[in-house]
Amino acid sequence: MSVWGGPGGDGCVSFRREKGEPMGGPSGGNGGRGGHVILKCQEGINTLAGARERVHVKGGKGENGKGKSLDGSRGRDITVSVPLGTVVRDFDGNVAGELTTEGQQMVVSLGGRGGRGNKSFKTNRNKAPKLSEKGGEGTQRWIFLELKLVGDVGVVGMPNAGKSTLLKQVTNANPKTADYPFTTISPNLGVVDLEDGKGLVLVDIPGLIEGASEGKGMGVTFLRHVQRNKVLLHVVDGNAEDPVGNFKKINRELENYDEELGKKKQVVCVNKCDLFPDGGNEIIEQIKEAAGHTRVLKISALRRENVKELMYRLKQFADAQPDVVLEESASPKVRFDVDNLTADSDDFKISSDPSYPGQWRVEGMYIEEVARMTNWDYPEAVERFSRVLEATGVAGVLEDRGAQEGDLIMIDRFDFDFAPSKTNPYIPIELLEQDAEILAREKMRNEKELAWGRGESRGVGEEKEGAGQEGEEGAFVMYYNLDDEDDAGSDDEDWEEDDEEMKAMLGDWSAFDDGKGDFVAQEGDNVSIL
């Protein structure tokens, strides 16, 4: 079964704008958590047929955050009902746990964490953050469910001993029966209706062979079902070449598989005794001696001889035994209900392939989740991701390992250029290209604009105090003042003289032209040339 937690909702970037509060601060809500996938133990279910029909199960998506500090609602949890005795394993076969009691639940796939809105990033230093997180992805995995059938009596025996025929005669089950070994290839569950109104649950375990506990035949697949029964009904084929030897072999396999299983109490029935002239009395005595008890009865499942008496005796014997306590597997090897973001932020691995110099792969549950949830559309989010890489030590380790400026850094599905000397060294390439286009357009626009500044009136060519001196970085500022007699729109001689004077100083007066041949400066205005 493929289980997938629902994705979390995205955080929202919003600012409160109300009457009397034109700058009300950030109000972007958080996204809701995605829905979990949960297994729930429920009485009345005897098989995993319902779970087998649901190959892919996915939790609901969390709602996105909204403005006015409204958080998104969490996604809907998806619950799959399973019977008592269900064992849950991961893709590698490691046991995660068992569901053994009514109402018990197990989270097998977590929903993604909801992304935080900008209200969650407000600090004393940044009171108006313009960034948010994307919703986290839910956990996706394949799990395997297996059922340890729970019954009053487990029916065991060699192949073709007559177990299925007996079950068919006394219960409402309809197992396949035929005159060849391994007719039954899956466990069968049947209920015996007795006159007292109380039922007896029988579990037919497919035929076992010598070496079943070591994986031979189909035995190791079904031996686990025997553990859940109060008593065992051992069916012996009285018409076999060595009935006593077969009886001993099955008991030996039960003990090899589980020492406690070998000690479980048994009732033995010798089947097909109608084929012997003496009724199989000699075999009965040999079986009693091998078993060490007298709970041995001869029957004929095909002709229903002594079958009813056997069921009543089984019922009395099973009622006298203590109830089976379903215990969870000790120390589960894996846990599914663990959020990725609880991982240690310092737990990461950096690898490189000598065949591809200049490429570095960074792996780690925490850092990969942060990268997936970063909303790259906001420059502040990019800056925050850069700080996370610095704080977790990833950037430092890359430099120590020999990463050079311009190397390719890969984190999950994101690629970055390594630039430790830059403010934001981990900006995706596509964003850098967008920024380059924006800067190019701004540069072209600035080259065509004339900056008109305000300040103290000065003469033409006079330096402003505090301006950068020779050899120092920064802009060199000079202020110019039009003569009081000049008019920006006139063509008098004074204007022409000023025109010529500035041309001589600056080289090309046309650089200050607005493109129309006229100036819009007013008399007495100060001119700042940066």
Short mmCIF file of C-alpha atoms in Angstrom, two decimals:
data_model
loop_
_atom_site.label_atom_id
_atom_site.label_comp_id
_atom_site.label_asym_id
_atom_site.label_seq_id
_atom_site.Cartn_x
_atom_site.Cartn_y
_atom_site.Cartn_z
CA MET A 1 0.00 0.00 0.00
CA SER A 2 1.29 3.43 -0.95
CA VAL A 3 0.56 6.04 1.71
CA TRP A 4 1.17 9.75 1.24
CA GLY A 5 0.53 12.49 3.75
CA GLY A 6 -1.24 15.54 2.37
CA PRO A 7 0.82 18.65 1.54
CA GLY A 8 0.72 21.59 3.89
CA GLY A 9 -0.81 24.93 2.93
CA ASP A 10 1.35 27.88 1.88
CA GLY A 11 1.94 30.84 4.17
CA CYS A 12 0.60 34.24 3.20
CA VAL A 13 2.31 37.62 2.81
CA SER A 14 -0.08 40.39 3.84
CA PHE A 15 -0.05 43.72 5.66
CA ARG A 16 -2.86 45.18 7.72
CA ARG A 17 -4.37 48.29 6.17
CA GLU A 18 -7.27 49.80 8.08
CA LYS A 19 -8.66 53.24 8.75
CA GLY A 20 -6.32 54.88 11.19
CA GLU A 21 -3.79 52.08 10.69
CA PRO A 22 -2.18 52.69 7.29
CA MET A 23 0.94 50.80 8.38
CA GLY A 24 -0.55 48.09 10.58
CA GLY A 25 2.27 45.58 10.21
CA PRO A 26 2.39 42.03 8.82
CA SER A 27 -0.82 39.99 8.96
CA GLY A 28 -0.13 36.95 6.74
CA GLY A 29 -1.54 33.75 8.25
CA ASN A 30 0.12 30.33 8.41
CA GLY A 31 -0.87 27.46 6.14
CA GLY A 32 -2.63 24.45 7.63
CA ARG A 33 -0.89 21.11 8.14
CA GLY A 34 -1.61 18.37 5.62
CA GLY A 35 -3.74 15.38 6.58
CA HIS A 36 -2.19 12.19 8.01
CA VAL A 37 -2.79 8.62 6.86
CA ILE A 38 -3.80 6.51 9.86
CA LEU A 39 -4.38 2.79 10.39
CA LYS A 40 -7.09 2.03 12.96
CA CYS A 41 -7.74 -1.34 14.57
CA GLN A 42 -11.41 -2.31 14.43
CA GLU A 43 -13.25 -5.37 15.69
CA GLY A 44 -15.54 -7.17 13.30
CA ILE A 45 -12.99 -7.11 10.49
CA ASN A 46 -11.32 -10.46 9.89
CA THR A 47 -9.33 -9.84 6.71
CA LEU A 48 -7.21 -7.21 4.99
CA ALA A 49 -9.40 -7.28 1.89
CA GLY A 50 -10.52 -3.67 2.42
CA ALA A 51 -6.94 -2.44 2.69
CA ARG A 52 -5.84 -4.50 -0.31
CA GLU A 53 -8.33 -2.67 -2.54
CA ARG A 54 -6.84 0.73 -1.60
CA VAL A 55 -3.48 0.73 -3.31
CA HIS A 56 -2.85 4.50 -3.02
CA VAL A 57 -4.02 6.49 0.01
CA LYS A 58 -3.31 10.23 0.34
CA GLY A 59 -4.22 12.69 3.08
CA GLY A 60 -6.02 15.96 2.43
CA LYS A 61 -4.19 19.17 1.52
CA GLY A 62 -3.85 21.89 4.12
CA GLU A 63 -5.51 25.22 3.40
CA ASN A 64 -3.33 28.21 2.49
CA GLY A 65 -2.95 31.02 4.99
CA LYS A 66 -4.89 34.23 4.43
CA GLY A 67 -4.65 37.91 5.24
CA LYS A 68 -5.88 39.44 8.49
CA SER A 69 -3.84 36.82 10.40
CA LEU A 70 -6.14 33.97 9.34
CA ASP A 71 -4.44 30.58 9.49
CA GLY A 72 -5.47 27.88 7.03
CA SER A 73 -7.36 24.83 8.28
CA ARG A 74 -5.55 21.50 8.39
CA GLY A 75 -6.11 18.81 5.77
CA ARG A 76 -8.44 15.88 6.34
CA ASP A 77 -6.92 12.77 7.91
CA ILE A 78 -7.56 9.51 6.04
CA THR A 79 -8.24 6.47 8.24
CA VAL A 80 -7.94 2.87 7.02
CA SER A 81 -9.62 0.22 9.19
CA VAL A 82 -7.69 -3.01 9.74
CA PRO A 83 -8.40 -6.14 11.83
CA LEU A 84 -6.86 -7.04 15.16
CA GLY A 85 -3.46 -8.66 14.81
CA THR A 86 -2.29 -6.51 11.87
CA VAL A 87 1.48 -6.19 11.60
CA VAL A 88 2.87 -3.11 9.80
CA ARG A 89 6.22 -3.24 7.99
CA ASP A 90 8.15 -0.74 5.89
CA PHE A 91 9.42 -1.33 2.35
CA ASP A 92 12.54 -3.10 3.67
CA GLY A 93 10.51 -5.45 5.86
CA ASN A 94 11.32 -3.77 9.17
CA VAL A 95 8.52 -4.01 11.71
CA ALA A 96 6.96 -0.70 12.68
CA GLY A 97 4.45 -2.17 15.13
CA GLU A 98 1.24 -4.16 15.56
CA LEU A 99 -2.39 -3.18 16.02
CA THR A 100 -3.72 -5.47 18.72
CA THR A 101 -6.56 -3.70 20.54
CA GLU A 102 -9.87 -2.15 19.53
CA GLY A 103 -9.47 1.50 18.59
CA GLN A 104 -5.67 1.44 18.50
CA GLN A 105 -4.21 3.73 15.85
CA MET A 106 -0.92 4.08 14.02
CA VAL A 107 0.13 7.07 11.92
CA VAL A 108 1.88 5.61 8.88
CA SER A 109 2.33 8.83 6.90
CA LEU A 110 2.54 12.39 8.21
CA GLY A 111 1.01 15.36 6.47
CA GLY A 112 3.32 18.18 5.46
CA ARG A 113 3.90 21.11 7.81
CA GLY A 114 2.03 24.28 6.96
CA GLY A 115 4.16 27.14 5.70
CA ARG A 116 4.52 30.17 7.93
CA GLY A 117 3.13 33.54 6.92
CA ASN A 118 5.01 36.81 7.25
CA LYS A 119 3.48 37.55 10.65
CA SER A 120 5.57 34.66 12.04
CA PHE A 121 8.81 36.26 10.83
CA LYS A 122 8.27 39.61 12.53
CA THR A 123 11.14 40.55 14.84
CA ASN A 124 12.38 43.66 16.60
CA ARG A 125 14.90 44.19 13.81
CA ASN A 126 12.49 43.45 10.96
CA LYS A 127 9.04 44.69 11.79
CA ALA A 128 7.68 44.36 8.24
CA PRO A 129 9.04 41.11 6.76
CA LYS A 130 8.08 40.36 3.20
CA LEU A 131 8.52 36.60 2.99
CA SER A 132 6.62 33.40 3.65
CA GLU A 133 7.12 29.65 3.44
CA LYS A 134 5.62 27.15 1.08
CA GLY A 135 3.74 24.22 2.55
CA GLY A 136 5.81 21.14 3.36
CA GLU A 137 5.40 17.94 1.42
CA GLY A 138 3.77 14.98 3.13
CA THR A 139 5.69 11.78 3.83
CA GLN A 140 5.39 9.21 1.07
CA ARG A 141 6.22 5.52 1.52
CA TRP A 142 5.17 1.98 0.72
CA ILE A 143 4.03 -0.17 3.62
CA PHE A 144 3.19 -3.84 3.91
CA LEU A 145 0.38 -5.19 6.08
CA GLU A 146 0.20 -8.74 7.30
CA LEU A 147 -2.42 -10.34 9.49
CA LYS A 148 -1.84 -12.82 12.25
CA LEU A 149 -5.24 -14.50 12.32
CA VAL A 150 -6.86 -14.74 15.72
CA GLY A 151 -8.97 -17.82 16.44
CA ASP A 152 -9.83 -20.29 19.19
CA VAL A 153 -8.29 -23.27 17.40
CA GLY A 154 -5.47 -23.37 14.87
CA VAL A 155 -5.63 -26.39 12.55
CA VAL A 156 -2.19 -27.68 11.56
CA GLY A 157 -0.92 -30.77 9.80
CA MET A 158 0.94 -32.11 6.79
CA PRO A 159 -0.31 -31.29 3.27
CA ASN A 160 -3.42 -33.24 2.21
CA ALA A 161 -4.10 -34.44 5.76
CA GLY A 162 -7.77 -33.39 5.48
CA LYS A 163 -7.74 -30.04 7.31
CA SER A 164 -9.77 -28.16 4.70
CA THR A 165 -12.27 -31.03 4.40
CA LEU A 166 -12.81 -30.94 8.16
CA LEU A 167 -13.23 -27.17 8.15
CA LYS A 168 -15.72 -27.37 5.32
CA GLN A 169 -17.80 -29.98 7.15
CA VAL A 170 -18.11 -28.14 10.45
CA THR A 171 -18.09 -24.41 9.53
CA ASN A 172 -19.59 -22.01 7.04
CA ALA A 173 -16.24 -21.66 5.29
CA ASN A 174 -15.87 -23.01 1.79
CA PRO A 175 -12.18 -23.79 1.25
CA LYS A 176 -10.95 -25.49 -1.90
CA THR A 177 -10.46 -29.25 -1.43
CA ALA A 178 -8.78 -31.73 -3.74
CA ASP A 179 -6.82 -34.98 -3.58
CA TYR A 180 -3.35 -33.47 -3.92
CA PRO A 181 -0.92 -31.67 -1.59
CA PHE A 182 -0.92 -27.87 -1.18
CA THR A 183 -4.51 -27.49 -2.34
CA THR A 184 -4.90 -24.73 0.25
CA ILE A 185 -2.58 -21.81 -0.46
CA SER A 186 -4.00 -19.22 2.00
CA PRO A 187 -5.34 -19.43 5.56
CA ASN A 188 -9.08 -19.98 5.98
CA LEU A 189 -11.21 -18.82 8.88
CA GLY A 190 -14.42 -20.61 9.87
CA VAL A 191 -16.92 -20.48 12.75
CA VAL A 192 -18.45 -23.65 14.19
CA ASP A 193 -22.06 -23.09 15.34
CA LEU A 194 -22.76 -25.28 18.39
CA GLU A 195 -26.11 -25.94 20.06
CA ASP A 196 -25.30 -23.82 23.10
CA GLY A 197 -25.24 -20.74 20.86
CA LYS A 198 -21.55 -20.20 21.35
CA GLY A 199 -19.26 -20.40 18.35
CA LEU A 200 -15.82 -21.85 17.92
CA VAL A 201 -13.44 -20.09 15.55
CA LEU A 202 -11.15 -22.38 13.55
CA VAL A 203 -8.16 -21.18 11.51
CA ASP A 204 -7.06 -23.55 8.78
CA ILE A 205 -3.30 -23.15 8.30
CA PRO A 206 -2.00 -24.32 4.89
CA GLY A 207 0.01 -27.52 4.95
CA LEU A 208 3.41 -27.47 6.63
CA ILE A 209 6.42 -29.54 5.59
CA GLU A 210 9.74 -30.42 7.13
CA GLY A 211 11.96 -27.33 7.00
CA ALA A 212 9.04 -24.91 6.98
CA SER A 213 10.57 -22.89 9.82
CA GLU A 214 13.64 -22.34 7.62
CA GLY A 215 11.61 -21.04 4.69
CA LYS A 216 10.91 -24.21 2.76
CA GLY A 217 7.55 -24.55 1.08
CA MET A 218 4.88 -22.09 2.23
CA GLY A 219 5.20 -22.79 5.92
CA VAL A 220 7.16 -19.75 7.05
CA THR A 221 4.49 -17.56 5.46
CA PHE A 222 1.72 -19.03 7.61
CA LEU A 223 3.41 -20.17 10.82
CA ARG A 224 2.83 -16.72 12.33
CA HIS A 225 -0.93 -17.30 12.27
CA VAL A 226 -0.58 -20.23 14.66
CA GLN A 227 0.72 -17.96 17.43
CA ARG A 228 -2.65 -16.25 17.93
CA ASN A 229 -4.74 -19.34 18.77
CA LYS A 230 -5.62 -20.72 22.20
CA VAL A 231 -5.05 -24.36 21.26
CA LEU A 232 -3.94 -26.33 18.21
CA LEU A 233 -5.86 -29.08 16.44
CA HIS A 234 -3.26 -31.36 14.90
CA VAL A 235 -4.74 -33.34 12.01
CA VAL A 236 -2.79 -36.52 11.20
CA ASP A 237 -3.33 -38.46 7.99
CA GLY A 238 -3.89 -42.00 9.23
CA ASN A 239 -3.46 -43.34 5.69
CA ALA A 240 0.06 -41.87 5.29
CA GLU A 241 3.17 -44.04 5.10
CA ASP A 242 4.43 -42.82 8.49
CA PRO A 243 1.67 -41.00 10.46
CA VAL A 244 3.71 -40.90 13.68
CA GLY A 245 6.76 -39.52 11.86
CA ASN A 246 4.65 -36.80 10.23
CA PHE A 247 3.20 -35.90 13.62
CA LYS A 248 6.69 -35.46 15.08
CA LYS A 249 7.92 -33.43 12.10
CA ILE A 250 5.15 -30.85 12.41
CA ASN A 251 5.75 -30.45 16.16
CA ARG A 252 9.45 -30.01 15.51
CA GLU A 253 8.80 -27.25 12.96
CA LEU A 254 6.48 -25.42 15.37
CA GLU A 255 9.13 -25.50 18.08
CA ASN A 256 11.90 -24.37 15.72
CA TYR A 257 9.82 -21.39 14.59
CA ASP A 258 8.86 -20.30 18.11
CA GLU A 259 9.74 -22.01 21.35
CA GLU A 260 6.49 -20.89 22.97
CA LEU A 261 4.55 -22.18 19.96
CA GLY A 262 6.03 -25.63 20.51
CA LYS A 263 4.62 -25.60 24.05
CA LYS A 264 1.09 -24.66 22.98
CA LYS A 265 -1.45 -27.34 24.00
CA GLN A 266 -2.80 -29.61 21.27
CA VAL A 267 -5.73 -31.88 20.49
CA VAL A 268 -4.87 -34.59 17.96
CA CYS A 269 -7.29 -36.15 15.53
CA VAL A 270 -6.30 -39.03 13.27
CA ASN A 271 -8.18 -38.63 10.01
CA LYS A 272 -9.13 -41.25 7.35
CA CYS A 273 -9.32 -44.03 9.94
CA ASP A 274 -12.26 -45.50 8.02
CA LEU A 275 -9.73 -46.84 5.49
CA PHE A 276 -8.25 -49.26 8.05
CA PRO A 277 -9.88 -52.60 8.94
CA ASP A 278 -9.21 -52.11 12.67
CA GLY A 279 -10.31 -48.45 12.58
CA GLY A 280 -6.76 -47.24 13.21
CA ASN A 281 -6.62 -48.25 16.86
CA GLU A 282 -2.96 -49.16 16.62
CA ILE A 283 -2.06 -45.76 15.17
CA ILE A 284 -4.07 -44.04 17.91
CA GLU A 285 -1.97 -45.69 20.60
CA GLN A 286 1.28 -44.75 18.84
CA ILE A 287 0.18 -41.14 18.54
CA LYS A 288 -0.76 -40.99 22.24
CA GLU A 289 2.69 -42.25 23.16
CA ALA A 290 4.41 -39.71 20.87
CA ALA A 291 2.21 -36.82 22.08
CA GLY A 292 2.55 -37.57 25.77
CA HIS A 293 -1.18 -37.06 26.45
CA THR A 294 -4.49 -38.75 25.73
CA ARG A 295 -6.24 -35.95 23.82
CA VAL A 296 -6.30 -38.06 20.67
CA LEU A 297 -9.43 -38.96 18.71
CA LYS A 298 -9.95 -40.83 15.43
CA ILE A 299 -12.31 -39.29 12.87
CA SER A 300 -13.36 -39.40 9.25
CA ALA A 301 -13.80 -35.87 7.98
CA LEU A 302 -15.25 -37.07 4.67
CA ARG A 303 -17.95 -39.24 6.33
CA ARG A 304 -18.32 -36.91 9.36
CA GLU A 305 -17.58 -39.72 11.79
CA ASN A 306 -16.82 -38.43 15.32
CA VAL A 307 -16.59 -34.89 13.91
CA LYS A 308 -19.37 -33.46 16.06
CA GLU A 309 -17.92 -35.05 19.20
CA LEU A 310 -14.50 -33.60 18.31
CA MET A 311 -15.95 -30.06 18.05
CA TYR A 312 -17.62 -30.28 21.47
CA ARG A 313 -14.43 -31.52 23.09
CA LEU A 314 -12.45 -28.79 21.38
CA LYS A 315 -14.90 -26.20 22.63
CA GLN A 316 -14.62 -27.35 26.25
CA PHE A 317 -10.85 -27.55 26.07
CA ALA A 318 -10.47 -24.13 24.42
CA ASP A 319 -12.78 -22.44 26.96
CA ALA A 320 -10.60 -23.79 29.76
CA GLN A 321 -7.51 -22.06 28.31
CA PRO A 322 -6.61 -18.42 29.07
CA ASP A 323 -7.37 -15.79 26.46
CA VAL A 324 -4.64 -14.97 24.01
CA VAL A 325 -3.02 -11.65 24.82
CA LEU A 326 -1.91 -9.86 21.66
CA GLU A 327 1.33 -8.13 22.48
CA GLU A 328 2.99 -5.56 20.31
CA SER A 329 6.32 -6.42 18.79
CA ALA A 330 9.09 -5.37 21.12
CA SER A 331 11.23 -2.40 20.12
CA PRO A 332 9.90 -1.49 16.68
CA LYS A 333 12.78 -0.94 14.29
CA VAL A 334 11.16 1.97 12.47
CA ARG A 335 8.82 4.80 13.41
CA PHE A 336 6.46 6.42 10.99
CA ASP A 337 5.06 9.16 13.27
CA VAL A 338 8.20 11.30 13.23
CA ASP A 339 8.23 14.69 11.53
CA ASN A 340 11.18 15.35 9.21
CA LEU A 341 11.73 18.75 10.79
CA THR A 342 12.49 17.14 14.16
CA ALA A 343 15.76 15.94 12.61
CA ASP A 344 18.99 17.51 13.79
CA SER A 345 19.84 20.58 11.71
CA ASP A 346 23.53 19.64 11.94
CA ASP A 347 22.85 16.19 10.47
CA PHE A 348 23.82 16.54 6.83
CA LYS A 349 26.17 14.89 4.34
CA ILE A 350 28.14 16.50 1.52
CA SER A 351 29.34 14.31 -1.34
CA SER A 352 31.09 14.90 -4.67
CA ASP A 353 31.97 12.73 -7.64
CA PRO A 354 35.55 13.05 -8.99
CA SER A 355 34.11 12.43 -12.46
CA TYR A 356 32.16 15.68 -12.16
CA PRO A 357 34.48 18.25 -10.55
CA GLY A 358 32.88 21.39 -9.24
CA GLN A 359 29.60 19.67 -8.31
CA TRP A 360 28.52 19.07 -4.71
CA ARG A 361 25.47 17.27 -3.35
CA VAL A 362 24.18 18.26 0.10
CA GLU A 363 21.86 15.74 1.77
CA GLY A 364 20.02 16.06 5.06
CA MET A 365 16.40 15.80 6.19
CA TYR A 366 16.38 19.24 7.78
CA ILE A 367 18.19 21.24 5.12
CA GLU A 368 16.25 19.58 2.28
CA GLU A 369 12.94 20.39 3.95
CA VAL A 370 13.99 24.01 4.45
CA ALA A 371 14.91 24.26 0.75
CA ARG A 372 11.56 22.82 -0.34
CA MET A 373 9.62 25.20 1.87
CA THR A 374 11.56 28.32 0.87
CA ASN A 375 9.49 30.64 -1.29
CA TRP A 376 12.07 31.78 -3.83
CA ASP A 377 9.82 34.56 -5.14
CA TYR A 378 10.77 36.75 -2.17
CA PRO A 379 14.34 38.13 -1.91
CA GLU A 380 14.10 38.13 1.89
CA ALA A 381 13.34 34.39 1.79
CA VAL A 382 16.48 33.84 -0.28
CA GLU A 383 18.50 35.80 2.26
CA ARG A 384 17.02 33.73 5.06
CA PHE A 385 17.96 30.48 3.31
CA SER A 386 21.52 31.78 2.97
CA ARG A 387 21.62 32.46 6.71
CA VAL A 388 20.32 28.96 7.42
CA LEU A 389 23.15 27.45 5.37
CA GLU A 390 25.64 29.54 7.30
CA ALA A 391 24.09 28.69 10.68
CA THR A 392 23.92 24.93 10.01
CA GLY A 393 27.55 24.88 8.90
CA VAL A 394 26.88 23.76 5.33
CA ALA A 395 28.63 26.76 3.76
CA GLY A 396 31.66 26.36 6.03
CA VAL A 397 32.03 22.64 5.29
CA LEU A 398 31.79 23.32 1.54
CA GLU A 399 34.64 25.82 1.77
CA ASP A 400 36.69 23.40 3.88
CA ARG A 401 36.12 20.65 1.32
CA GLY A 402 37.50 22.87 -1.43
CA ALA A 403 34.40 24.28 -3.06
CA GLN A 404 35.26 27.21 -5.31
CA GLU A 405 33.20 30.20 -6.32
CA GLY A 406 30.90 29.20 -9.18
CA ASP A 407 30.72 25.49 -8.24
CA LEU A 408 27.33 23.79 -8.55
CA ILE A 409 25.63 23.08 -5.21
CA MET A 410 22.68 20.64 -5.30
CA ILE A 411 20.15 20.37 -2.45
CA ASP A 412 17.16 18.14 -3.13
CA ARG A 413 15.82 19.35 -6.52
CA PHE A 414 17.41 22.81 -6.27
CA ASP A 415 20.70 23.87 -7.88
CA PHE A 416 22.80 26.87 -6.81
CA ASP A 417 26.06 28.54 -7.76
CA PHE A 418 28.51 28.63 -4.87
CA ALA A 419 29.59 32.22 -4.13
CA PRO A 420 30.71 32.55 -0.50
CA SER A 421 31.85 36.16 -0.94
CA LYS A 422 28.41 37.37 -2.00
CA THR A 423 25.60 38.50 0.28
CA ASN A 424 23.24 35.84 -1.04
CA PRO A 425 25.45 33.04 -2.39
CA TYR A 426 22.64 30.55 -2.86
CA ILE A 427 20.23 32.28 -5.23
CA PRO A 428 18.86 29.96 -7.96
CA ILE A 429 20.15 30.69 -11.47
CA GLU A 430 16.75 31.62 -12.87
CA LEU A 431 16.32 34.30 -10.17
CA LEU A 432 19.77 35.69 -10.87
CA GLU A 433 18.87 36.03 -14.54
CA GLN A 434 15.66 37.86 -13.63
CA ASP A 435 17.58 40.22 -11.34
CA ALA A 436 20.13 40.89 -14.09
CA GLU A 437 17.36 41.90 -16.49
CA ILE A 438 15.80 44.23 -13.91
CA LEU A 439 19.14 45.86 -13.13
CA ALA A 440 19.86 46.35 -16.83
CA ARG A 441 16.53 48.11 -17.33
CA GLU A 442 17.10 50.34 -14.30
CA LYS A 443 20.57 51.27 -15.54
CA MET A 444 19.22 52.32 -18.93
CA ARG A 445 16.51 54.40 -17.28
CA ASN A 446 18.94 56.07 -14.88
CA GLU A 447 21.24 57.06 -17.73
CA LYS A 448 18.39 59.05 -19.30
CA GLU A 449 17.22 60.80 -16.15
CA LEU A 450 18.41 64.13 -14.76
CA ALA A 451 18.55 64.25 -10.97
CA TRP A 452 17.33 67.53 -9.52
CA GLY A 453 18.45 67.88 -5.90
CA ARG A 454 17.69 70.26 -3.12
CA GLY A 455 20.19 72.00 -0.92
CA GLU A 456 22.16 75.18 -0.17
CA SER A 457 22.74 77.47 -3.21
CA ARG A 458 26.29 77.43 -4.47
CA GLY A 459 28.15 78.73 -7.41
CA VAL A 460 28.83 76.80 -10.55
CA GLY A 461 31.45 74.14 -9.98
CA GLU A 462 31.58 74.63 -6.16
CA GLU A 463 32.12 71.44 -4.16
CA LYS A 464 29.80 70.48 -1.33
CA GLU A 465 31.41 69.99 2.07
CA GLY A 466 31.61 66.35 3.08
CA ALA A 467 31.81 65.10 -0.51
CA GLY A 468 34.29 62.36 -1.25
CA GLN A 469 37.89 63.46 -1.65
CA GLU A 470 40.33 62.25 -4.21
CA GLY A 471 41.17 58.59 -3.70
CA GLU A 472 38.10 57.91 -1.60
CA GLU A 473 35.12 55.75 -2.62
CA GLY A 474 31.75 57.34 -3.15
CA ALA A 475 30.08 59.87 -5.46
CA PHE A 476 31.58 63.29 -6.15
CA VAL A 477 28.81 65.86 -5.74
CA MET A 478 28.84 69.32 -7.35
CA TYR A 479 26.05 71.92 -7.18
CA TYR A 480 25.14 74.42 -9.91
CA ASN A 481 22.87 77.47 -9.68
CA LEU A 482 21.30 79.25 -12.61
CA ASP A 483 21.77 83.02 -12.68
CA ASP A 484 18.84 85.01 -11.35
CA GLU A 485 18.55 86.75 -14.69
CA ASP A 486 18.38 83.51 -16.64
CA ASP A 487 15.18 81.91 -17.76
CA ALA A 488 15.12 78.20 -18.52
CA GLY A 489 13.07 78.77 -21.63
CA SER A 490 14.95 81.85 -23.01
CA ASP A 491 17.59 82.09 -25.68
CA ASP A 492 19.35 85.22 -24.41
CA GLU A 493 23.10 85.65 -24.41
CA ASP A 494 23.48 84.87 -20.68
CA TRP A 495 21.92 81.47 -21.15
CA GLU A 496 24.17 80.76 -24.10
CA GLU A 497 27.21 81.79 -22.08
CA ASP A 498 26.22 79.45 -19.26
CA ASP A 499 25.59 76.78 -21.82
CA GLU A 500 29.06 77.19 -23.28
CA GLU A 501 30.66 77.28 -19.83
CA MET A 502 29.06 74.01 -18.77
CA LYS A 503 29.96 72.41 -22.07
CA ALA A 504 33.53 73.32 -21.45
CA MET A 505 33.44 71.83 -17.95
CA LEU A 506 31.41 68.73 -18.67
CA GLY A 507 32.13 68.06 -22.29
CA ASP A 508 28.65 67.33 -23.57
CA TRP A 509 25.64 69.40 -22.53
CA SER A 510 23.30 67.09 -24.45
CA ALA A 511 23.66 64.47 -21.68
CA PHE A 512 21.44 66.71 -19.53
CA ASP A 513 18.88 67.28 -22.22
CA ASP A 514 15.42 65.84 -21.55
CA GLY A 515 15.25 64.68 -25.18
CA LYS A 516 13.01 67.54 -26.31
CA GLY A 517 15.56 70.34 -26.48
CA ASP A 518 13.96 72.29 -23.62
CA PHE A 519 14.77 72.41 -19.93
CA VAL A 520 12.21 72.36 -17.16
CA ALA A 521 14.38 73.85 -14.38
CA GLN A 522 13.10 76.99 -12.72
CA GLU A 523 15.07 80.09 -11.87
CA GLY A 524 16.98 79.72 -8.66
CA ASP A 525 16.83 75.89 -8.67
CA ASN A 526 19.85 73.96 -7.44
CA VAL A 527 21.32 71.30 -9.70
CA SER A 528 23.03 68.24 -8.27
CA ILE A 529 25.22 66.24 -10.60
CA LEU A 530 26.16 62.84 -9.14
#
